[in-house]
Coordinates of C-alpha atoms and ligand atoms in Angstrom, one line a residue:
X1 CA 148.6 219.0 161.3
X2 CA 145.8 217.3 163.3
X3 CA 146.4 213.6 165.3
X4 CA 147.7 210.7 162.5
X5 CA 147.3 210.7 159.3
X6 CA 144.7 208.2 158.1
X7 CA 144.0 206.2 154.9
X8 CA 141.7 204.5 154.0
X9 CA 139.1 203.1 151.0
X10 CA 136.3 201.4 149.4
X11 CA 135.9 199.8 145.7
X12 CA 132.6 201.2 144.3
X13 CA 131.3 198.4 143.2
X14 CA 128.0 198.5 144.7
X15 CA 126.5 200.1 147.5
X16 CA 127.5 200.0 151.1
X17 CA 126.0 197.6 153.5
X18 CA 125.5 197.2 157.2
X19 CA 128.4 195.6 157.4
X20 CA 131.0 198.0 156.1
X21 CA 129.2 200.3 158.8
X22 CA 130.2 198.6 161.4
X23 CA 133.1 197.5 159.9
X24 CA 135.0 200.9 158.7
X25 CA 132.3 203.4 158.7
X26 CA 131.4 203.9 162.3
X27 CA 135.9 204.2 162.6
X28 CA 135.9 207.1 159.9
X29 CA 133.2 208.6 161.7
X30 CA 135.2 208.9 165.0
X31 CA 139.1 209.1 163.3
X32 CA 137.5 212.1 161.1
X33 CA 137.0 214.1 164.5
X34 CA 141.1 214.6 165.4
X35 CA 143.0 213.2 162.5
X36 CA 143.9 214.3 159.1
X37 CA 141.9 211.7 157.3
X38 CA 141.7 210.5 153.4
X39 CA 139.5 208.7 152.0
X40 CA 139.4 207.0 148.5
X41 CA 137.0 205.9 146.6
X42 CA 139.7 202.8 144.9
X43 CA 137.8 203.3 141.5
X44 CA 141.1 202.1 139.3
X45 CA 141.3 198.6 141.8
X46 CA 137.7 198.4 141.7
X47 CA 138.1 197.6 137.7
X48 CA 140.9 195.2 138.7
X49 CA 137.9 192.5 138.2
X50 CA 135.0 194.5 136.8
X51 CA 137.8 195.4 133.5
X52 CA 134.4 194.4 131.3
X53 CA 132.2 196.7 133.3
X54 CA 133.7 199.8 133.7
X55 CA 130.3 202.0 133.8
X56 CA 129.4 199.9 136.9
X57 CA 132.3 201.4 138.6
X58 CA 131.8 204.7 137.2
X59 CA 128.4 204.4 138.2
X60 CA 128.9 203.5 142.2
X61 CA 131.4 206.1 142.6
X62 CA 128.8 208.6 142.8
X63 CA 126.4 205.9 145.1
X64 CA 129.5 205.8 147.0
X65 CA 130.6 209.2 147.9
X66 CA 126.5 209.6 148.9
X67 CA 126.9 206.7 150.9
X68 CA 129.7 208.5 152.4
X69 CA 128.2 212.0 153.2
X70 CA 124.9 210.3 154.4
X71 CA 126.5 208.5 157.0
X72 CA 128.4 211.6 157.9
X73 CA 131.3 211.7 156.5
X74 CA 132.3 215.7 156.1
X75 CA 134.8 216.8 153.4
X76 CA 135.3 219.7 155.8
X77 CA 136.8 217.0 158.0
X78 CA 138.2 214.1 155.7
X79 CA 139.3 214.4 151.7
X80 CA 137.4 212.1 149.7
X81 CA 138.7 211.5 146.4
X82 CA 139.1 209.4 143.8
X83 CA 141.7 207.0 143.1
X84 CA 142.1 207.1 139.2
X85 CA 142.4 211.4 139.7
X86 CA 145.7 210.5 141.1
X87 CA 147.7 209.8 139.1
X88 CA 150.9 209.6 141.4
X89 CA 149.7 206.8 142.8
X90 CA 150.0 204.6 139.7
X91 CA 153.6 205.3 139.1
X92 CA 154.4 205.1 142.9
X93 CA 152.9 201.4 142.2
X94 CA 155.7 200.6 139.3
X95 CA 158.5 202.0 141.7
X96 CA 157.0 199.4 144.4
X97 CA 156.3 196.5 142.3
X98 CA 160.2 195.6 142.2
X99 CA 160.4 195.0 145.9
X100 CA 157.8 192.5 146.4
X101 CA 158.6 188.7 145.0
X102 CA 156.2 186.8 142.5
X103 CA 156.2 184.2 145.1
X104 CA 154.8 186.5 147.8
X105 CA 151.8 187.9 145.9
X106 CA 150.8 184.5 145.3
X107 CA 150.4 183.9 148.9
X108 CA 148.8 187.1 150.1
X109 CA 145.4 185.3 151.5
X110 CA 143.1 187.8 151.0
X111 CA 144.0 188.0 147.5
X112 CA 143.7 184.0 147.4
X113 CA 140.3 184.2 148.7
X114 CA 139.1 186.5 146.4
X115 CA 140.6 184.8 143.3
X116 CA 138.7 181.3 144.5
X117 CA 135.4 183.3 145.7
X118 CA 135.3 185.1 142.1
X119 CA 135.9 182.1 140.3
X120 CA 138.4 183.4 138.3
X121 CA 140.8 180.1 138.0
X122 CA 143.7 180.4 136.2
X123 CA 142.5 183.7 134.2
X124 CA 144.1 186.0 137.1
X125 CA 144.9 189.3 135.4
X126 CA 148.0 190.7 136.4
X127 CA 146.5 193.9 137.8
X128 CA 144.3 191.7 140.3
X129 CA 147.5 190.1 141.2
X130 CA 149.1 193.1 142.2
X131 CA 146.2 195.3 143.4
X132 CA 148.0 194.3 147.0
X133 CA 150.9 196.9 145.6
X134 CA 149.0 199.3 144.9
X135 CA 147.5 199.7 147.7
X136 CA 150.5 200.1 149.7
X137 CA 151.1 202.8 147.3
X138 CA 147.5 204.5 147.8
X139 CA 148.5 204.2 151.8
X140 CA 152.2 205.0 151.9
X141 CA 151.7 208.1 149.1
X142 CA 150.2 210.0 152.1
X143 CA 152.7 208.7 155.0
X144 CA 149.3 207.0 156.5
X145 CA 150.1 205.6 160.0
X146 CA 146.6 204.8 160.7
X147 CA 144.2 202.4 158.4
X148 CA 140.7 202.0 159.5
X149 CA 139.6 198.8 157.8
X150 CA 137.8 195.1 158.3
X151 CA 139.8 192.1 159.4
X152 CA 140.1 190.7 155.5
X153 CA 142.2 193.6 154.8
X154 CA 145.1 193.0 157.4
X155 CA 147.7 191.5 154.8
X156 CA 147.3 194.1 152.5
X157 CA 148.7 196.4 155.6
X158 CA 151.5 193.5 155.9
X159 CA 152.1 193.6 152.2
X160 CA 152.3 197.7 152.8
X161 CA 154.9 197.8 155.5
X162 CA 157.4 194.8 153.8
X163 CA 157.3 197.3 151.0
X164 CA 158.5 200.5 153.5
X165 CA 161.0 198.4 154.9
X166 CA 163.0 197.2 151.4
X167 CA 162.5 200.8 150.6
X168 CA 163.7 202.4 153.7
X169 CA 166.4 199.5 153.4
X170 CA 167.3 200.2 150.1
X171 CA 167.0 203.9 149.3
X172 CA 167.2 205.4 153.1
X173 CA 164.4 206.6 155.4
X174 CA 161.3 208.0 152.8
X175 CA 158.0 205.9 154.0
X176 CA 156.5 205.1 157.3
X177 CA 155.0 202.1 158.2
X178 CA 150.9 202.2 159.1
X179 CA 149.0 200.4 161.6
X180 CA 145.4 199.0 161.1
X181 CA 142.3 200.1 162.7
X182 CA 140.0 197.2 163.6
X183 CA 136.4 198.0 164.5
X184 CA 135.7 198.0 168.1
X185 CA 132.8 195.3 167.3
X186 CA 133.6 192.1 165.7
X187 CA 132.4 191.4 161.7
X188 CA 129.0 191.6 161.3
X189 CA 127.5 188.6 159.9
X190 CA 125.5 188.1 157.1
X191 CA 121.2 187.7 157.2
X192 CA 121.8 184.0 156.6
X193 CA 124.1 183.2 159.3
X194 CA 127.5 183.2 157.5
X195 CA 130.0 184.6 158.4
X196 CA 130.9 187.6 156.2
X197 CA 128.0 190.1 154.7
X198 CA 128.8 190.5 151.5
X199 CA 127.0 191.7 148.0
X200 CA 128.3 188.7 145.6
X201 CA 126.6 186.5 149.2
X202 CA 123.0 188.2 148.7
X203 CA 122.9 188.4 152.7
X204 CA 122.7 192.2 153.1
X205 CA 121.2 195.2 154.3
X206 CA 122.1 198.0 152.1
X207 CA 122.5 201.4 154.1
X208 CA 120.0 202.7 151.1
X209 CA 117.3 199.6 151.4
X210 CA 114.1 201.0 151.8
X211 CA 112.4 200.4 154.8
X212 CA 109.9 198.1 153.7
X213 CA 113.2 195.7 152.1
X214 CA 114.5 196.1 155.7
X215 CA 111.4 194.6 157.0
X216 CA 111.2 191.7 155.1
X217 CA 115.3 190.9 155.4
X218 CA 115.1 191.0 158.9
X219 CA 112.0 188.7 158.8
X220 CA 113.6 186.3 156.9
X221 CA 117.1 186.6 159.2
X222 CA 118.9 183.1 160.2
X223 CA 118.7 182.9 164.1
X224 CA 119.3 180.1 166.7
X225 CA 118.3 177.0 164.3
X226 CA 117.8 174.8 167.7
X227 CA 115.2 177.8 169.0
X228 CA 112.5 175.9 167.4
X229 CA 109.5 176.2 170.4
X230 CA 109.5 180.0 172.0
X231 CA 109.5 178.2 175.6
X232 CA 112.7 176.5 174.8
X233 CA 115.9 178.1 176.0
X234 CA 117.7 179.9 172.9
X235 CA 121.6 180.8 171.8
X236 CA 122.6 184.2 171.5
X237 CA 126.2 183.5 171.2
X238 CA 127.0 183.2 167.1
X239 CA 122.6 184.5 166.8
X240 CA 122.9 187.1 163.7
X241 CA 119.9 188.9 165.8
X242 CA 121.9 189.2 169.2
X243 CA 125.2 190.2 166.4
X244 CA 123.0 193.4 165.2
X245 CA 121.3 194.1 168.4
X246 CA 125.2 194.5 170.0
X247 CA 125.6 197.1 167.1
X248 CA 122.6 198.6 166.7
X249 CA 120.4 198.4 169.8
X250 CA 118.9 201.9 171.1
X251 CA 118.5 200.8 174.4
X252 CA 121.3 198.7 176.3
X253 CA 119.5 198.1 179.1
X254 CA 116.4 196.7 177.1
X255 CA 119.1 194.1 174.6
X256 CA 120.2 193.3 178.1
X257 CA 116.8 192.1 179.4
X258 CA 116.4 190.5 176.1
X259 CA 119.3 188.4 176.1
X260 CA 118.5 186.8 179.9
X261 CA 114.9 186.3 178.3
X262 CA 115.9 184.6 175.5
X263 CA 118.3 182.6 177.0
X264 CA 116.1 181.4 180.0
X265 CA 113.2 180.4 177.4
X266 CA 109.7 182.0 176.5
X267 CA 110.9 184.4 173.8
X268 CA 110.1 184.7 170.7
X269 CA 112.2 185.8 167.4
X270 CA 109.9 187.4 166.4
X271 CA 110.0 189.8 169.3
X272 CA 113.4 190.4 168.8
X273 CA 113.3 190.8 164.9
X274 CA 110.6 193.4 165.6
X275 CA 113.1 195.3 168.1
X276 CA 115.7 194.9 165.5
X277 CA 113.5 195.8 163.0
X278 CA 112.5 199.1 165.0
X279 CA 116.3 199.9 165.9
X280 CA 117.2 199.5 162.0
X281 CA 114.8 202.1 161.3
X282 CA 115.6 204.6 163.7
X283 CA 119.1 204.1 162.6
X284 CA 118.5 204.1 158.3
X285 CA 116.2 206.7 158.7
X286 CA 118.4 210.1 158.9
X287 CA 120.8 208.6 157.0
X288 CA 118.5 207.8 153.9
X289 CA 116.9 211.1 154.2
X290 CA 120.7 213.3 153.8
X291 CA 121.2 210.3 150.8
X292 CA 118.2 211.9 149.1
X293 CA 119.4 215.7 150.0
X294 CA 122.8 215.0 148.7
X295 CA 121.5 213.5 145.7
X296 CA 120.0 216.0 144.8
X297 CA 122.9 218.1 144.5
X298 CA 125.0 217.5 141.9
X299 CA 127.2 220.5 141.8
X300 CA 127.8 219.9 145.4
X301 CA 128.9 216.0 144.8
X302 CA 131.1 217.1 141.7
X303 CA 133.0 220.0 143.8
X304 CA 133.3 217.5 146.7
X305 CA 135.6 214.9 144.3
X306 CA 137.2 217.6 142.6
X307 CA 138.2 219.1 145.5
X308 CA 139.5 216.5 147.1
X309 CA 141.1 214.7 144.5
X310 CA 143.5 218.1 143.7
X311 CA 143.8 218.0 147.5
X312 CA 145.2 214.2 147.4
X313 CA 146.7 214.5 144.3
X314 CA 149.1 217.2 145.7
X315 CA 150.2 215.2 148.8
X316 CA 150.8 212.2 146.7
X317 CA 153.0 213.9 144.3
X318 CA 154.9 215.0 146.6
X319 CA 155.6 212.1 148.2
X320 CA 156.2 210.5 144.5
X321 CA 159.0 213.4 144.2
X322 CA 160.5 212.5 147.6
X323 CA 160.4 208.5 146.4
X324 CA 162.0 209.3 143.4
X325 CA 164.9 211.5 144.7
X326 CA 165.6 208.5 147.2
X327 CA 165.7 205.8 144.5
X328 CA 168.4 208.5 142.9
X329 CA 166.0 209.6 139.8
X330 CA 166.5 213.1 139.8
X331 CA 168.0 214.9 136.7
X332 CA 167.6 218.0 136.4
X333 CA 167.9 220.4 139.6
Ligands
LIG1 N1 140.9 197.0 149.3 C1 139.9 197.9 149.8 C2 138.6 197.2 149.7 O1 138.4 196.2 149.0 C3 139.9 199.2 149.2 C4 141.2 200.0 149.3 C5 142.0 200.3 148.2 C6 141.8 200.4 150.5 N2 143.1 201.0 148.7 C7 143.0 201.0 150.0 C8 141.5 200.3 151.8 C9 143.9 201.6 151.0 C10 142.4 200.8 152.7 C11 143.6 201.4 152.3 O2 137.6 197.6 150.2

């Protein structure tokens, strides 16, 4: 057994972005080195609100699992797998769903958000509602202690360990409680300025844009809106260009120089959007180029989720065993 045990996930929805880089990725990356690490590709929550489009979450888990292996992710290191290939996990979810209140699903925040940002209203499905259950289960099914994730994603680790206390409470000691993982770099904006990249916000860069789409998206990027004459003295505190530069800068001693410059007055955005541009490059460019290796592979990609999903599927049903002999449900041995 190697360091903690990690969990941790993505919908596949769509393809990753620059900032679920900076915002789980680059963790995995590291955590993959020392720890026993699983990650899951959530296909089964992803259809939590794409129920009328299942093929476009069939479709991404594929884009996903490239994503994955292009950034360097190695199933020799961490299981990838896929949710819905588990199927201990969904009835670890119906032993869980009796210790969490109506009242307190309602009030998970994350959940609220999403429910306001998807416009969904009063037409909640029950599934969506819950999803914050099942992914204690997806955690607690591999006794994770360690959850690499972005800052929305902190109740859902609350919501996970109110669930292994009742249990522990109720049925004696089965489930440990996990801890998050926050990136060591704060949340990557999006291209426009706000706060949060995101696909639904059409503000990102996609770890598989082409470089000539990078170009023209960092061109276009929101700055310091009060930089309006390269002589005048600009803001890189809260400046989108500054927030990418501090994750992807080649050279720190060059971003330093930049910073005093632009700060003091005299240069220009464009400068730094070419540097930006330039760093972007250098950094897309041997990822894209394992994307299209991988991708070419099929047999490889298909052995990868198999493997790992048998992998996953055996730990989880063992702890689904250990869950159910605590409740009491055991009949026949
Ligand atoms: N909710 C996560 C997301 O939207 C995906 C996810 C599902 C997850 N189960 C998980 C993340 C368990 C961490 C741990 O990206």
């Amino acid at each position: 057994m190697r360091g903690e045990t990690i969990l941790t996930g993505d919908r596949p929805t769509g393809p990753l972005h620059l900032g679920h880089y900076v915002g789980s990725l680059h963790s995995r990356l590291i955590l993959q080195e020392e720890n026993e690490q699983y990650v899951m590709i959530a296909d089964m929550q992803a259809l939590t609100d794409h129920m009328h489009s299942p093929d476009v979450v069939s479709h991404n888990v594929k884009e996903l699992l490239l994503d994955y292996l292009a950034v360097g992710l190695d199933p020799d290191q961490s299981t990838l797998f896929i949710q819905s290939e588990v199927a201990a996990l969904s009835e670890l979810t119906l032993y869980y769903l009796n210790l969490v209140t109506w009242n307190r699903l309602k009030h998970n925040p994350t959940v609220k958000e999403e429910i306001v940002q998807k416009g969904m209203g009063e037409s909640v499905p029950a599934g969506f509602m819950t999803y914050p259950i099942a992914q204690a289960a997806d955690i607690t099914a591999f006794h994770a202690t360690l959850v690499p994730v972005g800052s929305d994603q902190l109740p859902m680790i609350e919501q996970t360990n109110e669930i292994v206390r009742a249990f522990n409470r109720l049925y004696g000691q089965s489930l440990v409680e996990a801890r998050p993982y926050l990136p060591s770099q704060g949340r990557l904006p999006g291209t426009d300025g706000k706060s949060k990249m995101g696909k639904s916000l059409g503000n990102a860069i996609y770890l598989s844009d082409p470089i000539d789409v990078v170009r023209k998206k960092v061109k276009k990027m929101y700055s310091d809106p009060h930089h309006l004459r390269v002589e005048d003295p600009g803001r890189i505190e809260g400046n989108p260009l500054f927030l990418y530069l501090e994750s992807f800068a080649q050279d720190t001693d060059h971003l330093q120089g930049m910073k005093e410059h632009y700060q003091r007055g005299g240069l220009a955005d464009r400068i730094v959007k070419d540097y930006l541009t330039d760093c972007l490059i250098a950094f897309l460019e041997p990822i894209q180029q394992r994307r299209s290796e991988y991708a070419n592979d099929i047999p490889f990609l298909l052995n990868t989720l198999k493997k790992g999903s048998q992998r996953a599927a055996a730990v989880a049903e063992k702890t689904l065993s250990e869950v159910k002999a605590s409740v009491g449900l055991h009949y026949f041995d």
